[in-house]
Amino acid sequence: MQRTLIKNILSDNKLIGEQVRVCGWVRTRRDSKAGFSFIELNDGSCFANLQLVVPAQLANYKSEVTQLFPGSSIAVEGELVLSQGGGQSVEIQAETVKVFGFAEPEKYPIGKQRVSFERLRELAHLRPRTNTFGAIARIRHALAMATHQFFSGRDFLYLHTPIITASDCEGAGEMFQVTTLDQNRLPRDKQGKIDYKQDFFGRKANLTVSGQLEGELYACALGNIYTFGPTFRAENSNTRRHLAEFWMIEPEMAFADLDDDAQLAEDYLKYLFSYVLEHCREDLEFFNQRIAKGLIERLTTLATAPFQRITYTEAIEILEASGAMFDYPVKWGIDMQSEHERYLTEQHFSGPVIVTDYPKEIKSFYMRLNDDNKTVAAMDVLLPEVGEIIGGSQREDRLELLEQRMQAAGIEPESYWWYLDLRRFGSVPHAGFGLGFERMVQFCTGMHNIRDVIPFPRTPNNVEF
Ligand code: ATP
Ligand code: MN
């Protein structure tokens, strides 16, 4: 008999009175004096467990069913009936119970008592079996599906940009090097420097920090594209918002300016909020109750409320006029810190804010210079609690200005000859942004630490599993 998912059993009334088979892991078992065992079974398809009523008459009742402790895996067949007791709508009257694997109660680390999120990071192989991590995994999945639906529905092409690259999109360090050189016997050139000509790619290579530059190449041929892939940053920042390996979504639009970019970002975020509200209700209820009070209300508001749009200069004026005490003093030209971003989203506007037109000195070389010669057409989308969720810009499409910006940033234009070619042949205005996927999952679940919204987090000194 084919197995039915518990989510379908719980949502499809037509199955009542039918013979069904379910498979999953025991969450709890208790024995009644009347000669029954009640088992709460979870198969990961939804938040809720299914109740199984197992009568003592079954041949393997004594030998096996009474040995089923949390974590054991079983298949059960029987009739789906309306439940007698309170607390659940339906239950299975078990006719057979097949045990796949027992779990020893003394050894199973997530069996009984509550386990902290910190401890669960050390048990990342088992944590998907908990309520919280099951719900996170389903919401993560929904957000990924929603992303593809949103962009594909708007005729954006899903582009796979390389993971290994020789370019550094940000013009900054913080990259993981990719090499096959023997680290104990590094080849040297005449000046005594490491000779990367002998390395696998014949030059220094690293893991990508962004697919943007390659994304631009395809956008300037196919119109609109988006990437959705892993990104790597060797930043030694032990914060609750940074990972060494995270997933990023990067749309890029040809024939578009910063306003179009901000509009796309707002539409995309609203689509995601609406999508999880519609598709992940049960999981959201859990987070709303246990992790972040008011989460559902916040997502509901954000799904429709307009985002505030202000320039960087206006943001600085607001912060200066606020009278608030910041650790990092505010003045025009600073790179806004998380405390400033939080003030804007949580105190001043109580909602999402898109900040545009930042000083050119604090932004990347590829952002388009504004007519004031001081600012660039950049934007950050800030959300309450998580802060920056999106960074984007209109790209510099004028060859000469781009070369100047590169030189000012200490980047050799020759090494980006292909990027510059885009400005030599049929250059067009174009714009795009990057959204950190895990920050989005954090926002939609209310989970405090980013390490808990990716299955196997990679952070400094942590690469287990
Ligand atoms: P931050 O100031 O928070 O470090 P950033 O300015 O380095 O962010 P970008 O380079 O613009 O970020 O990257 C685009 C998006 O990717 C960010 O808006 C953020 O959502 C996400 N992001 C950046 N770095 C990380 C990281 N280390 N871990 C998880 N997400 C990240
Ligand atoms: Mn960063």
Coordinates of N, CA and C in Angstrom, one line a residue, residues 260-411:
D260 N 13.0 51.8 -10.9 CA 12.5 50.4 -11.3 C 13.0 49.4 -10.4
D261 N 14.3 49.5 -10.0 CA 14.9 48.6 -9.1 C 14.2 48.5 -7.7
A262 N 14.0 49.7 -7.2 CA 13.3 49.8 -5.9 C 11.9 49.2 -6.0
Q263 N 11.2 49.5 -7.1 CA 9.9 49.0 -7.3 C 9.9 47.4 -7.4
L264 N 10.9 46.9 -8.1 CA 11.0 45.4 -8.2 C 11.2 44.8 -6.8
A265 N 12.1 45.5 -6.0 CA 12.4 45.0 -4.7 C 11.2 44.9 -3.8
E266 N 10.4 46.0 -3.9 CA 9.2 46.1 -3.1 C 8.2 45.1 -3.5
D267 N 8.0 44.9 -4.8 CA 7.0 44.0 -5.3 C 7.4 42.5 -4.9
Y268 N 8.7 42.3 -5.0 CA 9.2 40.9 -4.7 C 9.0 40.6 -3.2
L269 N 9.4 41.5 -2.4 CA 9.2 41.3 -0.9 C 7.8 41.1 -0.6
K270 N 6.9 41.9 -1.1 CA 5.5 41.7 -0.8 C 4.9 40.4 -1.3
Y271 N 5.4 40.0 -2.5 CA 5.0 38.7 -3.0 C 5.4 37.6 -2.0
L272 N 6.7 37.7 -1.5 CA 7.1 36.6 -0.6 C 6.3 36.6 0.7
F273 N 6.0 37.8 1.2 CA 5.2 37.9 2.5 C 3.8 37.3 2.2
S274 N 3.2 37.6 1.1 CA 1.8 37.1 0.8 C 1.9 35.6 0.6
Y275 N 3.0 35.2 0.0 CA 3.1 33.7 -0.3 C 3.2 32.9 0.9
V276 N 4.0 33.3 1.9 CA 4.1 32.5 3.1 C 2.9 32.6 3.9
L277 N 2.2 33.7 3.9 CA 1.0 33.8 4.7 C -0.1 32.9 4.1
E278 N 0.0 32.7 2.8 CA -1.0 31.8 2.2 C -0.6 30.4 2.3
H279 N 0.7 30.0 2.1 CA 1.1 28.6 2.0 C 1.6 28.0 3.3
C280 N 2.0 28.8 4.3 CA 2.7 28.3 5.5 C 1.9 28.7 6.8
R281 N 0.6 28.7 6.7 CA -0.1 29.3 7.8 C 0.2 28.5 9.1
E282 N 0.1 27.2 9.1 CA 0.3 26.4 10.3 C 1.7 26.6 10.9
D283 N 2.7 26.7 10.1 CA 4.0 26.9 10.6 C 4.2 28.3 11.1
L284 N 3.6 29.3 10.4 CA 3.6 30.7 10.9 C 2.9 30.8 12.3
E285 N 1.8 30.1 12.4 CA 1.1 30.2 13.7 C 2.1 29.8 14.9
F286 N 2.9 28.7 14.6 CA 3.8 28.3 15.6 C 4.8 29.4 15.9
F287 N 5.4 30.0 14.9 CA 6.4 31.0 15.2 C 5.8 32.2 15.9
N288 N 4.6 32.5 15.4 CA 3.8 33.6 16.0 C 3.6 33.4 17.5
Q289 N 3.3 32.2 17.9 CA 3.0 31.9 19.3 C 4.3 31.7 20.1
R290 N 5.3 31.0 19.6 CA 6.4 30.6 20.4 C 7.7 31.4 20.2
I291 N 7.9 32.0 19.0 CA 9.2 32.6 18.7 C 9.1 34.1 18.6
A292 N 8.1 34.6 17.9 CA 8.0 36.1 17.6 C 6.5 36.5 17.7
K293 N 6.1 37.0 18.8 CA 4.7 37.5 18.9 C 4.5 38.6 17.9
G294 N 3.3 38.5 17.3 CA 3.0 39.6 16.3 C 3.5 39.4 14.9
L295 N 4.2 38.2 14.7 CA 4.8 38.0 13.4 C 3.8 38.0 12.3
I296 N 2.7 37.3 12.5 CA 1.7 37.2 11.4 C 1.1 38.6 11.1
E297 N 0.9 39.4 12.1 CA 0.3 40.7 11.9 C 1.3 41.5 11.1
R298 N 2.6 41.4 11.5 CA 3.6 42.2 10.8 C 3.7 41.8 9.3
L299 N 3.7 40.5 9.1 CA 3.8 40.1 7.7 C 2.6 40.5 6.9
T300 N 1.4 40.5 7.5 CA 0.2 40.9 6.8 C 0.3 42.4 6.5
T301 N 0.7 43.2 7.4 CA 0.9 44.6 7.1 C 1.8 44.9 6.0
L302 N 3.0 44.2 6.1 CA 4.0 44.4 5.1 C 3.6 44.0 3.7
A303 N 2.7 43.0 3.6 CA 2.3 42.5 2.3 C 1.6 43.5 1.5
T304 N 1.1 44.6 2.2 CA 0.3 45.6 1.4 C 0.8 47.0 1.6
A305 N 1.4 47.3 2.8 CA 1.8 48.7 3.1 C 2.9 49.2 2.2
P306 N 2.8 50.4 1.7 CA 3.9 50.9 0.9 C 5.2 51.1 1.7
F307 N 6.3 50.9 1.0 CA 7.6 51.0 1.6 C 8.0 52.5 1.6
Q308 N 8.6 53.0 2.7 CA 9.1 54.4 2.7 C 10.3 54.5 1.8
R309 N 10.4 55.5 1.0 CA 11.6 55.7 0.3 C 12.2 57.1 0.6
I310 N 13.5 57.0 1.1 CA 14.2 58.3 1.4 C 15.6 58.2 0.9
T311 N 16.2 59.3 0.7 CA 17.6 59.3 0.3 C 18.5 59.2 1.5
Y312 N 19.7 58.8 1.2 CA 20.7 58.7 2.3 C 20.8 60.0 3.1
T313 N 20.9 61.1 2.3 CA 21.0 62.4 2.9 C 19.8 62.7 3.9
E314 N 18.6 62.3 3.4 CA 17.5 62.5 4.3 C 17.6 61.6 5.5
A315 N 18.1 60.4 5.3 CA 18.2 59.5 6.5 C 19.1 60.0 7.5
I316 N 20.3 60.6 7.0 CA 21.2 61.2 8.0 C 20.6 62.4 8.7
E317 N 19.8 63.2 8.0 CA 19.1 64.3 8.7 C 18.1 63.8 9.8
I318 N 17.4 62.7 9.5 CA 16.5 62.2 10.5 C 17.3 61.7 11.7
L319 N 18.4 61.0 11.4 CA 19.2 60.4 12.5 C 19.8 61.6 13.4
E320 N 20.2 62.6 12.7 CA 20.8 63.7 13.4 C 19.8 64.4 14.3
A321 N 18.6 64.6 13.7 CA 17.5 65.3 14.4 C 16.9 64.4 15.5
S322 N 17.2 63.2 15.6 CA 16.5 62.2 16.5 C 16.8 62.5 17.9
G323 N 18.0 63.0 18.2 CA 18.4 63.1 19.6 C 18.7 61.8 20.2
A324 N 18.7 60.7 19.5 CA 19.0 59.4 20.0 C 20.5 59.3 20.2
M325 N 20.9 58.5 21.2 CA 22.3 58.2 21.5 C 22.7 57.0 20.7
F326 N 23.6 57.2 19.8 CA 24.1 56.1 19.0 C 25.6 55.8 19.4
D327 N 26.0 54.5 19.4 CA 27.4 54.2 19.7 C 28.3 54.8 18.7
Y328 N 27.8 54.8 17.4 CA 28.6 55.2 16.3 C 28.0 56.5 15.9
P329 N 28.8 57.7 16.0 CA 28.2 59.0 15.8 C 27.8 59.2 14.3
V330 N 26.7 59.9 14.1 CA 26.1 60.1 12.8 C 26.6 61.4 12.2
K331 N 27.1 61.2 10.9 CA 27.3 62.4 10.1 C 27.4 62.0 8.7
W332 N 27.1 63.0 7.8 CA 27.0 62.6 6.4 C 28.3 62.0 5.9
G333 N 28.3 60.9 5.3 CA 29.5 60.2 4.8 C 29.7 58.9 5.5
I334 N 29.1 58.7 6.7 CA 29.3 57.4 7.4 C 28.6 56.3 6.7
D335 N 29.1 55.1 6.9 CA 28.4 53.9 6.5 C 27.4 53.5 7.6
M336 N 26.2 53.6 7.3 CA 25.2 53.4 8.4 C 25.4 52.0 9.1
Q337 N 25.3 52.1 10.4 CA 25.4 50.9 11.2 C 24.1 50.3 11.5
S338 N 24.1 49.1 12.0 CA 22.8 48.4 12.3 C 22.0 49.2 13.2
E339 N 22.6 49.9 14.2 CA 21.8 50.7 15.2 C 21.0 51.9 14.4
H340 N 21.7 52.4 13.4 CA 21.0 53.5 12.6 C 19.9 52.9 11.8
E341 N 20.2 51.8 11.1 CA 19.1 51.2 10.3 C 17.9 50.8 11.2
R342 N 18.2 50.3 12.3 CA 17.1 49.9 13.2 C 16.3 51.1 13.7
Y343 N 17.0 52.2 13.9 CA 16.3 53.4 14.4 C 15.3 53.8 13.3
L344 N 15.8 53.8 12.0 CA 14.9 54.2 10.9 C 13.7 53.3 10.8
T345 N 13.9 52.0 10.8 CA 12.8 51.0 10.5 C 12.0 50.8 11.8
E346 N 12.6 50.8 13.0 CA 11.8 50.4 14.1 C 11.2 51.6 14.9
Q347 N 12.0 52.7 15.0 CA 11.5 53.9 15.7 C 10.8 54.9 14.8
H348 N 11.6 55.3 13.8 CA 11.1 56.5 13.0 C 9.9 56.1 12.1
F349 N 10.1 55.1 11.2 CA 9.1 54.8 10.3 C 8.2 53.6 10.7
S350 N 8.6 52.8 11.6 CA 7.9 51.6 12.0 C 7.5 50.7 10.8
G351 N 8.5 50.5 10.0 CA 8.2 49.7 8.8 C 9.4 49.7 7.8
P352 N 9.2 49.0 6.7 CA 10.4 48.9 5.8 C 10.7 50.3 5.1
V353 N 12.0 50.5 4.9 CA 12.5 51.7 4.3 C 13.5 51.4 3.2
I354 N 13.3 52.1 2.1 CA 14.3 52.0 1.0 C 15.2 53.3 1.0
V355 N 16.4 53.1 1.3 CA 17.3 54.3 1.4 C 18.1 54.3 0.1
T356 N 18.2 55.4 -0.6 CA 18.8 55.5 -1.9 C 19.9 56.6 -1.9
D357 N 20.7 56.6 -2.9 CA 21.7 57.6 -3.2 C 22.7 57.8 -2.1
Y358 N 23.6 56.9 -2.0 CA 24.6 56.9 -0.9 C 25.8 57.6 -1.4
P359 N 26.7 58.1 -0.5 CA 28.0 58.7 -0.9 C 28.8 57.7 -1.7
K360 N 29.4 58.1 -2.7 CA 30.1 57.2 -3.6 C 31.3 56.5 -2.9
E361 N 31.9 57.2 -1.9 CA 33.1 56.7 -1.2 C 32.8 55.4 -0.5
I362 N 31.5 55.2 0.0 CA 31.2 54.0 0.8 C 30.6 52.9 -0.1
K363 N 30.4 53.1 -1.4 CA 29.8 52.1 -2.2 C 30.7 51.6 -3.3
S364 N 30.3 50.5 -3.9 CA 31.1 49.8 -4.9 C 31.3 50.6 -6.2
F365 N 32.4 50.2 -6.9 CA 32.8 51.0 -8.1 C 31.8 50.9 -9.2
Y366 N 30.9 49.9 -9.2 CA 30.1 49.7 -10.4 C 28.7 50.4 -10.3
M367 N 28.5 51.1 -9.2 CA 27.3 51.9 -9.0 C 27.3 53.2 -9.7
R368 N 26.2 53.5 -10.4 CA 26.2 54.7 -11.3 C 26.3 56.0 -10.5
L369 N 27.2 56.8 -11.0 CA 27.4 58.1 -10.4 C 26.2 59.0 -10.7
N370 N 25.7 59.7 -9.6 CA 24.7 60.7 -9.8 C 25.2 62.0 -10.3
D371 N 24.3 62.9 -10.8 CA 24.8 64.2 -11.4 C 25.4 65.1 -10.4
D372 N 25.2 64.9 -9.1 CA 25.8 65.7 -8.0 C 27.3 65.4 -7.9
N373 N 27.7 64.3 -8.5 CA 29.1 63.8 -8.4 C 29.5 63.4 -7.0
K374 N 28.6 63.4 -6.1 CA 28.9 63.0 -4.7 C 28.3 61.6 -4.4
T375 N 27.1 61.4 -4.9 CA 26.4 60.1 -4.5 C 26.3 59.2 -5.7
V376 N 25.9 58.0 -5.4 CA 25.7 57.0 -6.5 C 24.3 56.4 -6.4
A377 N 23.8 55.9 -7.5 CA 22.4 55.4 -7.6 C 22.3 54.0 -6.9
A378 N 22.5 54.0 -5.6 CA 22.5 52.8 -4.8 C 21.2 52.7 -4.0
M379 N 20.8 51.5 -3.6 CA 19.7 51.5 -2.6 C 19.9 50.3 -1.6
D380 N 19.5 50.5 -0.4 CA 19.4 49.4 0.6 C 18.0 49.3 1.0
V381 N 17.5 48.1 1.1 CA 16.1 47.9 1.7 C 16.3 47.5 3.1
L382 N 15.7 48.2 4.0 CA 15.9 47.9 5.4 C 14.6 47.4 6.0
L383 N 14.6 46.3 6.8 CA 13.4 45.8 7.4 C 13.6 45.9 9.0
P384 N 12.5 46.1 9.7 CA 12.6 46.0 11.1 C 13.2 44.7 11.6
E385 N 14.0 44.7 12.7 CA 14.6 43.5 13.2 C 15.8 43.0 12.5
V386 N 15.7 42.8 11.2 CA 16.9 42.2 10.5 C 17.8 43.2 9.9
G387 N 17.3 44.5 9.7 CA 18.1 45.5 9.1 C 18.2 45.3 7.6
E388 N 19.4 45.4 7.1 CA 19.5 45.4 5.6 C 19.2 44.0 5.1
I389 N 18.3 43.9 4.2 CA 17.9 42.7 3.6 C 18.3 42.7 2.1
I390 N 18.3 43.8 1.5 CA 18.6 43.9 0.1 C 19.6 45.1 -0.1
G391 N 20.6 44.8 -1.0 CA 21.5 45.9 -1.4 C 21.5 45.9 -3.0
G392 N 21.3 47.1 -3.6 CA 21.2 47.1 -5.0 C 21.6 48.4 -5.6
S393 N 21.6 48.5 -6.9 CA 22.0 49.8 -7.5 C 21.7 49.8 -9.0
Q394 N 21.6 51.0 -9.6 CA 21.7 51.1 -11.0 C 23.2 51.1 -11.3
R395 N 23.6 50.4 -12.4 CA 25.0 50.1 -12.7 C 25.6 51.3 -13.5
E396 N 26.8 51.5 -13.3 CA 27.5 52.6 -14.2 C 27.6 52.0 -15.6
D397 N 26.9 52.7 -16.5 CA 26.9 52.1 -17.9 C 27.7 53.0 -18.8
R398 N 28.4 54.0 -18.3 CA 29.3 54.9 -19.1 C 30.7 54.4 -18.9
L399 N 31.4 54.0 -20.0 CA 32.7 53.4 -20.0 C 33.7 54.3 -19.2
E400 N 33.8 55.6 -19.6 CA 34.8 56.4 -19.0 C 34.7 56.6 -17.5
L401 N 33.4 56.8 -17.1 CA 33.2 57.0 -15.6 C 33.5 55.7 -14.9
L402 N 33.1 54.6 -15.5 CA 33.4 53.3 -14.8 C 34.9 53.1 -14.6
E403 N 35.6 53.4 -15.7 CA 37.1 53.2 -15.6 C 37.7 54.1 -14.5
Q404 N 37.1 55.3 -14.4 CA 37.6 56.3 -13.4 C 37.3 55.7 -12.0
R405 N 36.1 55.2 -11.8 CA 35.7 54.7 -10.5 C 36.6 53.5 -10.1
M406 N 36.9 52.7 -11.1 CA 37.7 51.5 -10.8 C 39.1 52.0 -10.4
Q407 N 39.6 52.9 -11.1 CA 41.0 53.4 -10.7 C 41.0 54.0 -9.3
A408 N 39.9 54.7 -9.0 CA 39.8 55.3 -7.7 C 39.7 54.3 -6.6
A409 N 39.1 53.1 -7.0 CA 39.0 52.0 -6.0 C 40.2 51.1 -6.0
G410 N 41.2 51.4 -6.8 CA 42.4 50.6 -6.8 C 42.2 49.3 -7.6
I411 N 41.3 49.3 -8.5 CA 41.1 48.0 -9.3 C 41.6 48.3 -10.7

